[in-house]
mmCIF file of C-alpha atoms in Angstrom:
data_model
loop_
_atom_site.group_PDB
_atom_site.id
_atom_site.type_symbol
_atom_site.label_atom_id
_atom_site.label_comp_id
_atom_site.label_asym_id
_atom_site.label_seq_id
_atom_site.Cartn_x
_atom_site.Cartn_y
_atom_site.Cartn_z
ATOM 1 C CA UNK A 97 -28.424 2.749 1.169
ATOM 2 C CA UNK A 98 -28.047 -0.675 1.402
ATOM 3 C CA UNK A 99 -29.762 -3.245 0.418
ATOM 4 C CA UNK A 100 -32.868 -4.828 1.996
ATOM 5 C CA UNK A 101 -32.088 -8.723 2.412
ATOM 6 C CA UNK A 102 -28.066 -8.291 1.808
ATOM 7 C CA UNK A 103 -26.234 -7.884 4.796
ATOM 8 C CA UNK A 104 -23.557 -4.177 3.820
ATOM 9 C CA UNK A 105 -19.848 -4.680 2.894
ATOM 10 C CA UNK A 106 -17.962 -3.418 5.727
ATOM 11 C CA UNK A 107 -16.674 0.254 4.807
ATOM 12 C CA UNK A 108 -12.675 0.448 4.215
ATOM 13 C CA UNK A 109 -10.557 1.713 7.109
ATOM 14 C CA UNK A 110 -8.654 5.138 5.758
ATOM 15 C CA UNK A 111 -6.251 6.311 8.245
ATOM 16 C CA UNK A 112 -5.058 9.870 8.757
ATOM 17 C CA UNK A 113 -1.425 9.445 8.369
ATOM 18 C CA UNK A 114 0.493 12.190 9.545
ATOM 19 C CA UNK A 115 -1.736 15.271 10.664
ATOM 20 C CA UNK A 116 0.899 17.781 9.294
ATOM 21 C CA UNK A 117 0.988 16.437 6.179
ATOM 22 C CA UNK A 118 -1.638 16.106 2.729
ATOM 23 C CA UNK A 119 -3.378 13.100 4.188
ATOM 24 C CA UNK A 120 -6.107 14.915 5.988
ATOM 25 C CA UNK A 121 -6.717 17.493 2.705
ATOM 26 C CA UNK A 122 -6.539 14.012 0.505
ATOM 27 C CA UNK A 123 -8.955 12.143 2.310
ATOM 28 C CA UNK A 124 -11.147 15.096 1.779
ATOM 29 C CA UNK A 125 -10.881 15.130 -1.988
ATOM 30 C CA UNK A 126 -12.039 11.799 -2.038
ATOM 31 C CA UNK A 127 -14.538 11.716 -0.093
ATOM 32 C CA UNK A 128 -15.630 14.737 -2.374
ATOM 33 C CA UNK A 129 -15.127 12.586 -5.714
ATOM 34 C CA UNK A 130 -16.647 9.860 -4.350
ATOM 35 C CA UNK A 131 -19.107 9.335 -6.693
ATOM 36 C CA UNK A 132 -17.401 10.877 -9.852
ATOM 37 C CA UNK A 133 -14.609 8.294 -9.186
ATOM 38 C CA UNK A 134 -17.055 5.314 -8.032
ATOM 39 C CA UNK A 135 -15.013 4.495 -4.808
ATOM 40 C CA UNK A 136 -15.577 2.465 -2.540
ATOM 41 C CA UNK A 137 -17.167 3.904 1.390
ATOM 42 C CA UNK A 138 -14.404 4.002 3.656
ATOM 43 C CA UNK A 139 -14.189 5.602 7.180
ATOM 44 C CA UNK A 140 -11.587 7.576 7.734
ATOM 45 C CA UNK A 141 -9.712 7.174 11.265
ATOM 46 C CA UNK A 142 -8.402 10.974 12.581
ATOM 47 C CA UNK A 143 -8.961 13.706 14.841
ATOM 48 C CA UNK A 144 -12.135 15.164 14.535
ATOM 49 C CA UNK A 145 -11.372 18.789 14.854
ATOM 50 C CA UNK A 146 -8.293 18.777 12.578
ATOM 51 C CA UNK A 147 -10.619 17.081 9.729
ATOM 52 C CA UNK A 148 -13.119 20.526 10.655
ATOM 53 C CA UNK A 149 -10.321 22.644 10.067
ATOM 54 C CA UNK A 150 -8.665 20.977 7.144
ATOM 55 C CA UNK A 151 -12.792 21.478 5.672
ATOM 56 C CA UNK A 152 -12.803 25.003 6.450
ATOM 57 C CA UNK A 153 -9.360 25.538 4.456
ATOM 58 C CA UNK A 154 -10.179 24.431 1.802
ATOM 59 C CA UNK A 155 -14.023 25.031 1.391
ATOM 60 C CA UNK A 156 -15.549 22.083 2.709
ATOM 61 C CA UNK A 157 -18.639 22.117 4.495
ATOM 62 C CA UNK A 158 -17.307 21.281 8.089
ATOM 63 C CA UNK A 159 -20.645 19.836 8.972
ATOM 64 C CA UNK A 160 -19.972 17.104 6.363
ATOM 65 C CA UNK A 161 -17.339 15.826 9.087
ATOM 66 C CA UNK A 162 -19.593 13.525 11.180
ATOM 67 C CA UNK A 163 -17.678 11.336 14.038
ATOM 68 C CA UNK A 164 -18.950 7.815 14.257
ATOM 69 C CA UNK A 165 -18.307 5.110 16.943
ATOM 70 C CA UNK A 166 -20.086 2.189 15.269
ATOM 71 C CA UNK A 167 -18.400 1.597 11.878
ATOM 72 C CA UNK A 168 -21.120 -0.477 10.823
ATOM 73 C CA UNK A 169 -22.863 3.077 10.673
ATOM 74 C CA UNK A 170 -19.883 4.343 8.031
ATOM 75 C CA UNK A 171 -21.535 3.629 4.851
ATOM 76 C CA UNK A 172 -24.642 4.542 5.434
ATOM 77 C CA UNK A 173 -22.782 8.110 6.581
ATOM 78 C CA UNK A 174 -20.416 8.065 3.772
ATOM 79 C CA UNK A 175 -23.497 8.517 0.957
ATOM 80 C CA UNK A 176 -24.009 12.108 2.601
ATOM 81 C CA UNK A 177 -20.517 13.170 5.325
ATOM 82 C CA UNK A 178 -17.207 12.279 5.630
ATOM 83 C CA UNK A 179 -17.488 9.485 8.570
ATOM 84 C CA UNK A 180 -14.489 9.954 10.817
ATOM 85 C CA UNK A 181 -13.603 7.640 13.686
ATOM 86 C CA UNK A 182 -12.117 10.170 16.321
ATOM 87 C CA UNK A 183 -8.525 9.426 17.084
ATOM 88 C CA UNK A 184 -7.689 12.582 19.615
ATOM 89 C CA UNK A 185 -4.158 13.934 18.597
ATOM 90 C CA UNK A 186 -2.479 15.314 21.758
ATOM 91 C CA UNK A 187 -2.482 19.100 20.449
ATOM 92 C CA UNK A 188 -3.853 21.167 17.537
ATOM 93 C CA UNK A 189 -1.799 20.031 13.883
ATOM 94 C CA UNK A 190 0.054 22.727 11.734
ATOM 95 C CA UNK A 191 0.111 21.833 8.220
ATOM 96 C CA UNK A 192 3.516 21.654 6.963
ATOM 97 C CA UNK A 193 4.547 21.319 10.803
ATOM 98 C CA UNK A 194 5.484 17.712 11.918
ATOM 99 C CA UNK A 195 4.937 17.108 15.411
ATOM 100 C CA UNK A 196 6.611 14.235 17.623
ATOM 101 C CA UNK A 197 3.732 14.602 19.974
ATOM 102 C CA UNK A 198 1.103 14.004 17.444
ATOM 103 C CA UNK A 199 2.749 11.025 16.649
ATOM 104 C CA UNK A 200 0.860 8.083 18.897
ATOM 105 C CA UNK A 201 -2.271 9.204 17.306
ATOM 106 C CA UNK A 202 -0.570 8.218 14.225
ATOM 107 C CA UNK A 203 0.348 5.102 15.532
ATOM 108 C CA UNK A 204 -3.074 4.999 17.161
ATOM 109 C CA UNK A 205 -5.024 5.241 13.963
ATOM 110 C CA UNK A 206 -3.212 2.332 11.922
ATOM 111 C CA UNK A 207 -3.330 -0.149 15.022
ATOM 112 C CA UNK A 208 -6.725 0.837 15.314
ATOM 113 C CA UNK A 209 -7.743 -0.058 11.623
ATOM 114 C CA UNK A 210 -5.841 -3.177 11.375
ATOM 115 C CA UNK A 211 -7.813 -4.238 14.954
ATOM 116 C CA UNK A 212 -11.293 -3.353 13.212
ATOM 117 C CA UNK A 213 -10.476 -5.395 9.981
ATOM 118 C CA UNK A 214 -9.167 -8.103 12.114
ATOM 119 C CA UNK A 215 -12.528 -8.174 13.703
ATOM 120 C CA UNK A 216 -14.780 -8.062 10.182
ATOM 121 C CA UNK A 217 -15.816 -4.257 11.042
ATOM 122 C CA UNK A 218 -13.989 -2.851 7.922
ATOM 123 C CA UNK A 219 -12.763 -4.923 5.172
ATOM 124 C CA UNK A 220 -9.298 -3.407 4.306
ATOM 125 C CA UNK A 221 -6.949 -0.702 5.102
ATOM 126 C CA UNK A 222 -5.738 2.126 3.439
ATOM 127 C CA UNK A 223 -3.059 4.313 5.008
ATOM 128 C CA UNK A 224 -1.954 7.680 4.410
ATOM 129 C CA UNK A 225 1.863 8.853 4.410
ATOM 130 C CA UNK A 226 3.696 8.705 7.501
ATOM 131 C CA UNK A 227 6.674 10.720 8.190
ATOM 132 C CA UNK A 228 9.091 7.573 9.858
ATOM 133 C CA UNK A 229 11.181 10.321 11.653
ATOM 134 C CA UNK A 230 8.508 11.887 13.212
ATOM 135 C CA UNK A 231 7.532 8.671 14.503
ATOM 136 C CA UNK A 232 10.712 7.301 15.530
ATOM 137 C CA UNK A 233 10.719 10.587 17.637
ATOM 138 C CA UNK A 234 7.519 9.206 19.980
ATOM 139 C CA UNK A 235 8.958 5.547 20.466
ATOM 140 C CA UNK A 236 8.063 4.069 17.217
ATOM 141 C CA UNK A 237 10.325 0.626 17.167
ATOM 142 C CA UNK A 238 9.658 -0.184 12.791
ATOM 143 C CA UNK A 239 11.386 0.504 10.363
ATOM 144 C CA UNK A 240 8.121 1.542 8.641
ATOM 145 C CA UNK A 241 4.625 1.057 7.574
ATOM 146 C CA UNK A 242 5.298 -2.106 6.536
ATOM 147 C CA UNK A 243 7.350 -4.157 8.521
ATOM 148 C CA UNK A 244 4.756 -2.477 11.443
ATOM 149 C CA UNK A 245 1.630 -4.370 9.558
ATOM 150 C CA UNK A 246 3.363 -7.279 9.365
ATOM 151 C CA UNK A 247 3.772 -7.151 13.998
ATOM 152 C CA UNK A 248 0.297 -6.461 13.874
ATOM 153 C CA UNK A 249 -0.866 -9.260 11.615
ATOM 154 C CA UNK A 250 1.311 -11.736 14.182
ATOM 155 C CA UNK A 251 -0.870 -10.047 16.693
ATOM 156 C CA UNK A 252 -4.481 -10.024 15.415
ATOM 157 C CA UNK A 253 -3.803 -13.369 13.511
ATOM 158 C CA UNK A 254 -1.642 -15.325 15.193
ATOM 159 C CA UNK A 255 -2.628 -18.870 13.468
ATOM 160 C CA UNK A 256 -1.922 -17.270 9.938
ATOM 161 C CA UNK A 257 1.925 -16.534 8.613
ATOM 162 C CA UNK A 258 2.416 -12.992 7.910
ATOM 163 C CA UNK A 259 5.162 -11.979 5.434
ATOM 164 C CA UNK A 260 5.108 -8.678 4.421
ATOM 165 C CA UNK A 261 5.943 -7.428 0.905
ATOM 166 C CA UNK A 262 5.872 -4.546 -0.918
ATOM 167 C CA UNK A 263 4.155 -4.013 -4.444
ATOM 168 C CA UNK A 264 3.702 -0.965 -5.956
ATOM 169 C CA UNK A 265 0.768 -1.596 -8.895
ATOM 170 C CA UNK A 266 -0.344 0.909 -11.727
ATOM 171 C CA UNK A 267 -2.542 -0.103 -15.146
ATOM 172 C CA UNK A 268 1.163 -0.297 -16.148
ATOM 173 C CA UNK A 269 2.860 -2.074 -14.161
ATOM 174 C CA UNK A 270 3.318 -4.096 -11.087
ATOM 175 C CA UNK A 271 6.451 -4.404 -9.217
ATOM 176 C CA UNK A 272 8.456 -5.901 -5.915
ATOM 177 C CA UNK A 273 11.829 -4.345 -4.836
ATOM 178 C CA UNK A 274 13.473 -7.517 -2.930
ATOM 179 C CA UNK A 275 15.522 -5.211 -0.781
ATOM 180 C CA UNK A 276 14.017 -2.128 0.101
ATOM 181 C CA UNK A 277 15.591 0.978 2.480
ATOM 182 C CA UNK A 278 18.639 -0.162 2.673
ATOM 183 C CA UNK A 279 22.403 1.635 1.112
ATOM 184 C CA UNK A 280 22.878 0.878 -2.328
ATOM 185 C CA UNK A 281 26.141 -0.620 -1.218
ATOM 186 C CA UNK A 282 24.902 -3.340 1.288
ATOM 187 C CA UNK A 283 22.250 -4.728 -1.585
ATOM 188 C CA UNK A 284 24.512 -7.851 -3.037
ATOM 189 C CA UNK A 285 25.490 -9.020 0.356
ATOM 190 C CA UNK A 286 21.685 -9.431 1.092
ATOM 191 C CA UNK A 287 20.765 -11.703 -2.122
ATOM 192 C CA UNK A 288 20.039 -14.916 -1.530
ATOM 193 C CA UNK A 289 18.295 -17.334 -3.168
ATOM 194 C CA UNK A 290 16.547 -18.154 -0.907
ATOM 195 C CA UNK A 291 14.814 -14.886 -0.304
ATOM 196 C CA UNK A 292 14.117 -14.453 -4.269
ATOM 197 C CA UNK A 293 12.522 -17.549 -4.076
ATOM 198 C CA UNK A 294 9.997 -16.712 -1.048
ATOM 199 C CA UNK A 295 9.492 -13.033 -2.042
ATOM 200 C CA UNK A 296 8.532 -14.774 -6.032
ATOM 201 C CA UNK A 297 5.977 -17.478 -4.315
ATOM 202 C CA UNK A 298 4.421 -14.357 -2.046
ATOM 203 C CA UNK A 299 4.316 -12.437 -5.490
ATOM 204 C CA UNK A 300 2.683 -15.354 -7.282
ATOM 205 C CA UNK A 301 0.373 -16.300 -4.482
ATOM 206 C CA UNK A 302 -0.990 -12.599 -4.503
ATOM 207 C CA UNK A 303 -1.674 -11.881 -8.142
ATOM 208 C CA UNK A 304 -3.958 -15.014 -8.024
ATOM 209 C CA UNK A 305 -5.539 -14.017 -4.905
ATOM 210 C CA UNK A 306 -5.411 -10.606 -5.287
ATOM 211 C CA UNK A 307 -5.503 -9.721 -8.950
ATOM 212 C CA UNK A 308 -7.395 -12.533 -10.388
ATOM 213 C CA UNK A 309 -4.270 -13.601 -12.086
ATOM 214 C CA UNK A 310 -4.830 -17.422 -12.508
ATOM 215 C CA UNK A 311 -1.364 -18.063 -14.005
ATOM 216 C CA UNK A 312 0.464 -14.936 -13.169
ATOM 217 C CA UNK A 313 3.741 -14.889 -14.793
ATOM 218 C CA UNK A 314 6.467 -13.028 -12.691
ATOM 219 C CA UNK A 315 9.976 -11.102 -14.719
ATOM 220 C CA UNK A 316 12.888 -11.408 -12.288
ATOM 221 C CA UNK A 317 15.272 -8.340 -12.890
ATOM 222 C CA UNK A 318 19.301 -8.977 -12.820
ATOM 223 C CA UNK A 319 21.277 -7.056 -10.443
ATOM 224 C CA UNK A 320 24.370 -5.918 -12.404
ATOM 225 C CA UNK A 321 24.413 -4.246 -15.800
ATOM 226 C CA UNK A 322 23.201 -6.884 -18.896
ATOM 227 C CA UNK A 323 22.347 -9.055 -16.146
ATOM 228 C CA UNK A 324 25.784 -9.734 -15.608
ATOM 229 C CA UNK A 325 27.289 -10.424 -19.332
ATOM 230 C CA UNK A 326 27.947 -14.160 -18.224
ATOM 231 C CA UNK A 327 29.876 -13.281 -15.520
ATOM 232 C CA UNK A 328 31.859 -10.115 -16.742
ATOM 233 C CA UNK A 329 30.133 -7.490 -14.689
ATOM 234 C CA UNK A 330 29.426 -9.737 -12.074
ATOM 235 C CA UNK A 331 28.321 -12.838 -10.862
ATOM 236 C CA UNK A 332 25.422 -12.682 -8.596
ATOM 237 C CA UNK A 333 22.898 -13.044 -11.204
ATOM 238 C CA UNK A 334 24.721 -16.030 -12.480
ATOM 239 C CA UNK A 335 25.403 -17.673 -9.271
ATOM 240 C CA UNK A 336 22.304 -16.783 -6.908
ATOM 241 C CA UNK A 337 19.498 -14.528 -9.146
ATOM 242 C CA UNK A 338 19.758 -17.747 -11.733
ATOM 243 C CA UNK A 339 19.440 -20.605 -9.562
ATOM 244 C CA UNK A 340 16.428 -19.387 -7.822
ATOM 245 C CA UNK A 341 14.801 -18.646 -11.022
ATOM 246 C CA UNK A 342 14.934 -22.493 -12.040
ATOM 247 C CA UNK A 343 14.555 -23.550 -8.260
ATOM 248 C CA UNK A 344 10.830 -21.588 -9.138
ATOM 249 C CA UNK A 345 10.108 -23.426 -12.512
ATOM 250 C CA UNK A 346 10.464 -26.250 -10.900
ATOM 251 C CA UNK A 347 7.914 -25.910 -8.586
ATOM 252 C CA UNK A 348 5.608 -25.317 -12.036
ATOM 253 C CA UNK A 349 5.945 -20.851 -11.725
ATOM 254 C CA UNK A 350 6.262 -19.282 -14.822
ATOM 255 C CA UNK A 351 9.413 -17.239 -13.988
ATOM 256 C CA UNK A 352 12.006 -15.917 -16.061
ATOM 257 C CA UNK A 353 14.945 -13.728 -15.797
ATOM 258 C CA UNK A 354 17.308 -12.730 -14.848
ATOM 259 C CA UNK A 355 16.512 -10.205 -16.937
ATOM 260 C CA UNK A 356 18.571 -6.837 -18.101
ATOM 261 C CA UNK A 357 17.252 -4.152 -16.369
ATOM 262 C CA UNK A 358 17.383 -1.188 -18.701
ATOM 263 C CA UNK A 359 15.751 -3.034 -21.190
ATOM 264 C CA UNK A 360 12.615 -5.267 -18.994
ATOM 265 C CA UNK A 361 10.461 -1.582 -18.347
ATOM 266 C CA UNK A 362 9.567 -0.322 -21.895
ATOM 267 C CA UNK A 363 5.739 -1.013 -23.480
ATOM 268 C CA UNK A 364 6.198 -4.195 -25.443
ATOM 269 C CA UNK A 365 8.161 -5.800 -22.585
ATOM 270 C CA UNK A 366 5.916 -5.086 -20.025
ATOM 271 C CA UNK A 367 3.329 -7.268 -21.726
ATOM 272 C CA UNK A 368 5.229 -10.619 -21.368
ATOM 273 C CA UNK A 369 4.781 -10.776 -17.784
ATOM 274 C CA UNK A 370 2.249 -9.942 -15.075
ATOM 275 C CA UNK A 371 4.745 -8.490 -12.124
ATOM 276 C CA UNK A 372 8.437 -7.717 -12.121
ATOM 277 C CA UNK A 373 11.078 -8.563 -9.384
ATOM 278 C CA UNK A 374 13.324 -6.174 -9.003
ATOM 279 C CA UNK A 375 16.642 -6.474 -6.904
ATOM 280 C CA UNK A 376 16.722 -3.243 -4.920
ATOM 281 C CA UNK A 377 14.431 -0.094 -4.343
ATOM 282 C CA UNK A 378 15.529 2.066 -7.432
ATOM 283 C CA UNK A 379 15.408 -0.855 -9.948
ATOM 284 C CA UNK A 380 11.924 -1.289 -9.540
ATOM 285 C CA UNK A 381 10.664 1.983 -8.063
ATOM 286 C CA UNK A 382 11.734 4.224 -10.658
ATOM 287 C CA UNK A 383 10.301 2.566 -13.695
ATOM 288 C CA UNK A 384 6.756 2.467 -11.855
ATOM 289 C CA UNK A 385 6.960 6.004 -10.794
ATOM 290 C CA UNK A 386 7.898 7.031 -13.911
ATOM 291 C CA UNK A 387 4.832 5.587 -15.609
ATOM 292 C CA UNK A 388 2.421 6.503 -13.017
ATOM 293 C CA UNK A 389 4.073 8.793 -10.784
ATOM 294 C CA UNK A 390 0.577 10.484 -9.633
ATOM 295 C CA UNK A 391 -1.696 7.137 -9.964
ATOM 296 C CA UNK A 392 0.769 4.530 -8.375
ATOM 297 C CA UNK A 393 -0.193 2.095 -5.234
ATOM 298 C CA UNK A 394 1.607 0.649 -2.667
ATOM 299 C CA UNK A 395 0.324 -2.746 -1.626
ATOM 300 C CA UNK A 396 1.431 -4.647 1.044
ATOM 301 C CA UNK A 397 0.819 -8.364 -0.166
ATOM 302 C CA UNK A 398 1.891 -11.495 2.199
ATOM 303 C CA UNK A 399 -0.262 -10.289 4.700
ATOM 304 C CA UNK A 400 -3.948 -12.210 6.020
ATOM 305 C CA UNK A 401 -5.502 -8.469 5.330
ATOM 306 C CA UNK A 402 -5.662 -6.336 2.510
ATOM 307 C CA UNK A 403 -3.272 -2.718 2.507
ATOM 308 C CA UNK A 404 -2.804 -0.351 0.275
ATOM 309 C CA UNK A 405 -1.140 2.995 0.340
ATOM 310 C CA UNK A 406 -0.799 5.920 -1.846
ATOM 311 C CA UNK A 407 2.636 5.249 -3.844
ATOM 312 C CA UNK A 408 3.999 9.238 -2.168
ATOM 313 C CA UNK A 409 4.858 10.505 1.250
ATOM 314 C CA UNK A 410 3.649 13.571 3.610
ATOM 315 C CA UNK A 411 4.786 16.442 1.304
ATOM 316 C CA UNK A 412 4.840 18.505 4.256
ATOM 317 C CA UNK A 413 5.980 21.362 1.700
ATOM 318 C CA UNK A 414 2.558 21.356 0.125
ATOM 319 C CA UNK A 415 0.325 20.341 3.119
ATOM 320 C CA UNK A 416 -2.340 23.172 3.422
ATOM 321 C CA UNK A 417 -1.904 24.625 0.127
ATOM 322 C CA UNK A 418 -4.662 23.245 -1.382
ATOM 323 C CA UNK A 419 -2.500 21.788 -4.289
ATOM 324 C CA UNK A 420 -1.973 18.554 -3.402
ATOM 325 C CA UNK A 421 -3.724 15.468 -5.984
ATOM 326 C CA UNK A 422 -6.077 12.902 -4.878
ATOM 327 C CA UNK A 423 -5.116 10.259 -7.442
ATOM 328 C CA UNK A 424 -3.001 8.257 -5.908
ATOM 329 C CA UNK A 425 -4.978 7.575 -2.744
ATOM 330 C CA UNK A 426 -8.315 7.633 -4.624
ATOM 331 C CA UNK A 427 -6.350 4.808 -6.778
ATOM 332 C CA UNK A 428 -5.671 2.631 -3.412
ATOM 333 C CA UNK A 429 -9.103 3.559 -2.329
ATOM 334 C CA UNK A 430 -10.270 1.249 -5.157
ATOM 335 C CA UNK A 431 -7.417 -1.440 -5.123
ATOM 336 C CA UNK A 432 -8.345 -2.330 -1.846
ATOM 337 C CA UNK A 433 -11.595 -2.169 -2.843
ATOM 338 C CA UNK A 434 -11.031 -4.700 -5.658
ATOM 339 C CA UNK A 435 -8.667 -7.057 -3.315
ATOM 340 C CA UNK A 436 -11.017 -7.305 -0.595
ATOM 341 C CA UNK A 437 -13.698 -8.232 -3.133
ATOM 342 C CA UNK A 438 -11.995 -10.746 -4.546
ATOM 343 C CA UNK A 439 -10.951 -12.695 -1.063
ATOM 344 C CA UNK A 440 -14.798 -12.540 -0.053
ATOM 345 C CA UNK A 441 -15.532 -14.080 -3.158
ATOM 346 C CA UNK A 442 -13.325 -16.519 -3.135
ATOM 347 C CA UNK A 443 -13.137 -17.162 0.510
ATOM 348 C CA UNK A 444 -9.451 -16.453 0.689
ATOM 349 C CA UNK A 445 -7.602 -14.173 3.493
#
């Protein structure tokens, strides 16, 4: 109910992700915990009928699914149904079943969200897993979720810069892979100080913005073993991890590094800094998943919107089976939440 005199925060904008996979049966669960889990109202964006027959399978009352055109409707919905803004897939979803021609709804549903944020309608987005193959099978051009946010935020905000980053976040850590999907093998070529440097302002700009982190302090991970050993297991930390690092305390960040890997992740480490930059994808991603494998959040920081994501993909193995946990979406449910609140307040975007 809102609240006489106070205008409503515009719901978040959930989207469907693949209709194959758990995102459907997830959204579910949270709409279900809601209240138990104090999250935020969000509308999710999918096809009506699959979201009937994902609430038949697994006990839901289908008449809790309740379409809605207007979004400014969606909270006032959300305290009683699961408000779904009806994105028509092209034929009836099989969990566990990827479909290519299912995939522009997919497409559909994220462009869709980003487009009603971008017009003050919702106030953030939260995606569920997409399968990239599937997608790449109907025309899809991006690499992935993230590099297509950042099109769309040239797009819908053209005046504002749009660099897209990943962070994954849990209670117990907060990290950035510099590169990301690439072959281990191809990672030093693509070092560069100058790209530590930008992706390190991007991280420090966000955990002010973002986390409330007025001097964030940001751990800058080595790429070879002992960050190096002064040369004698290599000398990219030495001669382009290093100089970026004091390039940044220059400019007044607390930075430090670069930093020995195996020994920057454990408890009493992880409270001498705020983030960590990692050099590639399993530096940083399997500490974080490790520590919060079901609770973990992607993030997609640099952007003039807020994203999140749950830190997991379709399990298409599992979709349907009723087995599938809630956590990590009902964790980006309230990050987004939390990052939206803090850019009204502040008047940031």
């Amino acid at each position: 109910m809102s609240v006489p005199g106070k205008e409503p925060r515009a719901p978040l904008a959930l989207t469907m992700g693949d209709a194959a996979g758990i995102g459907p049966e997830l959204a579910l669960q949270a709409w279900r915990d809601r209240y138990a889990d104090r999250l935020p109202a969000f509308v999710l964006y999918a096809d009506v009928a699959l979201m009937r027959a994902t609430a038949r399978s697994a006990g839901f009352d289908e008449a809790r699914i309740v379409p809605v055109a207007d979004l400014s409707a969606g909270a006032e919905v959300f305290e009683d149904a699961l408000p779904v803004f009806p994105i028509p897939l092209a034929e009836p979803a099989q969990p566990g079943t990827p479909s290519v021609n299912n995939g522009p709804a997919t497409i559909s549903a994220i462009r869709t969200a980003v487009a009603d944020v971008a017009a003050g309608r919702a106030s953030a987005v939260v995606t569920n897993p997409i399968a990239k193959s599937v997608l790449y099978g109907a025309g899809f051009e991006f690499p992935g979720h993230t590099e297509y946010l950042g099109a769309l935020a040239a797009e819908f905000w053209p005046r504002d810069p749009a660099d897209p980053v990943m962070l994954l976040a849990s209670s117990q850590l907060r990290v950035v892979p510099l590169t990301i999907h690439v072959p281990l093998k191809d990672v030093p070529a693509l070092l560069t100080a100058d790209k530590i440097i930008k992706t390190a302002r991007i991280m420090a700009a966000s955990l002010r913005r973002d986390f409330g982190i007025e001097s964030p302090r940001i751990a800058v991970a080595g790429l070879n073993p002992h960050a190096g050993e002064d040369g004698a297991l290599g000398s990219e930390d030495s001669e382009i991890i290093r100089p970026a690092i004091e390039a940044l305390q220059a400019e007044g960040l607390n930075v430090t590094g670069p930093l020995a890997a195996d020994t920057m992740f454990h408890e009493a480490a992880r409270k001498t800094y705020d983030a960590a930059l990692a050099m590639y994808h399993d530096q940083g991603l399997i500490p974080i998943k490790t520590l919060a494998f079901d609770e973990g959040v992607n993030a997609t920081i640099g952007l003039p919107f807020v994203r999140t994501s749950p830190d997991h993909g379709t399990a298409f193995g599992i979709a349907g089976k009723g087995v599938a946990s809630a956590a990590s979406l009902k964790a980006a449910l309230k990050l987004a939440g939390e990052m939206s609140a803090r850019r009204r307040r502040t008047g940031t975007t």
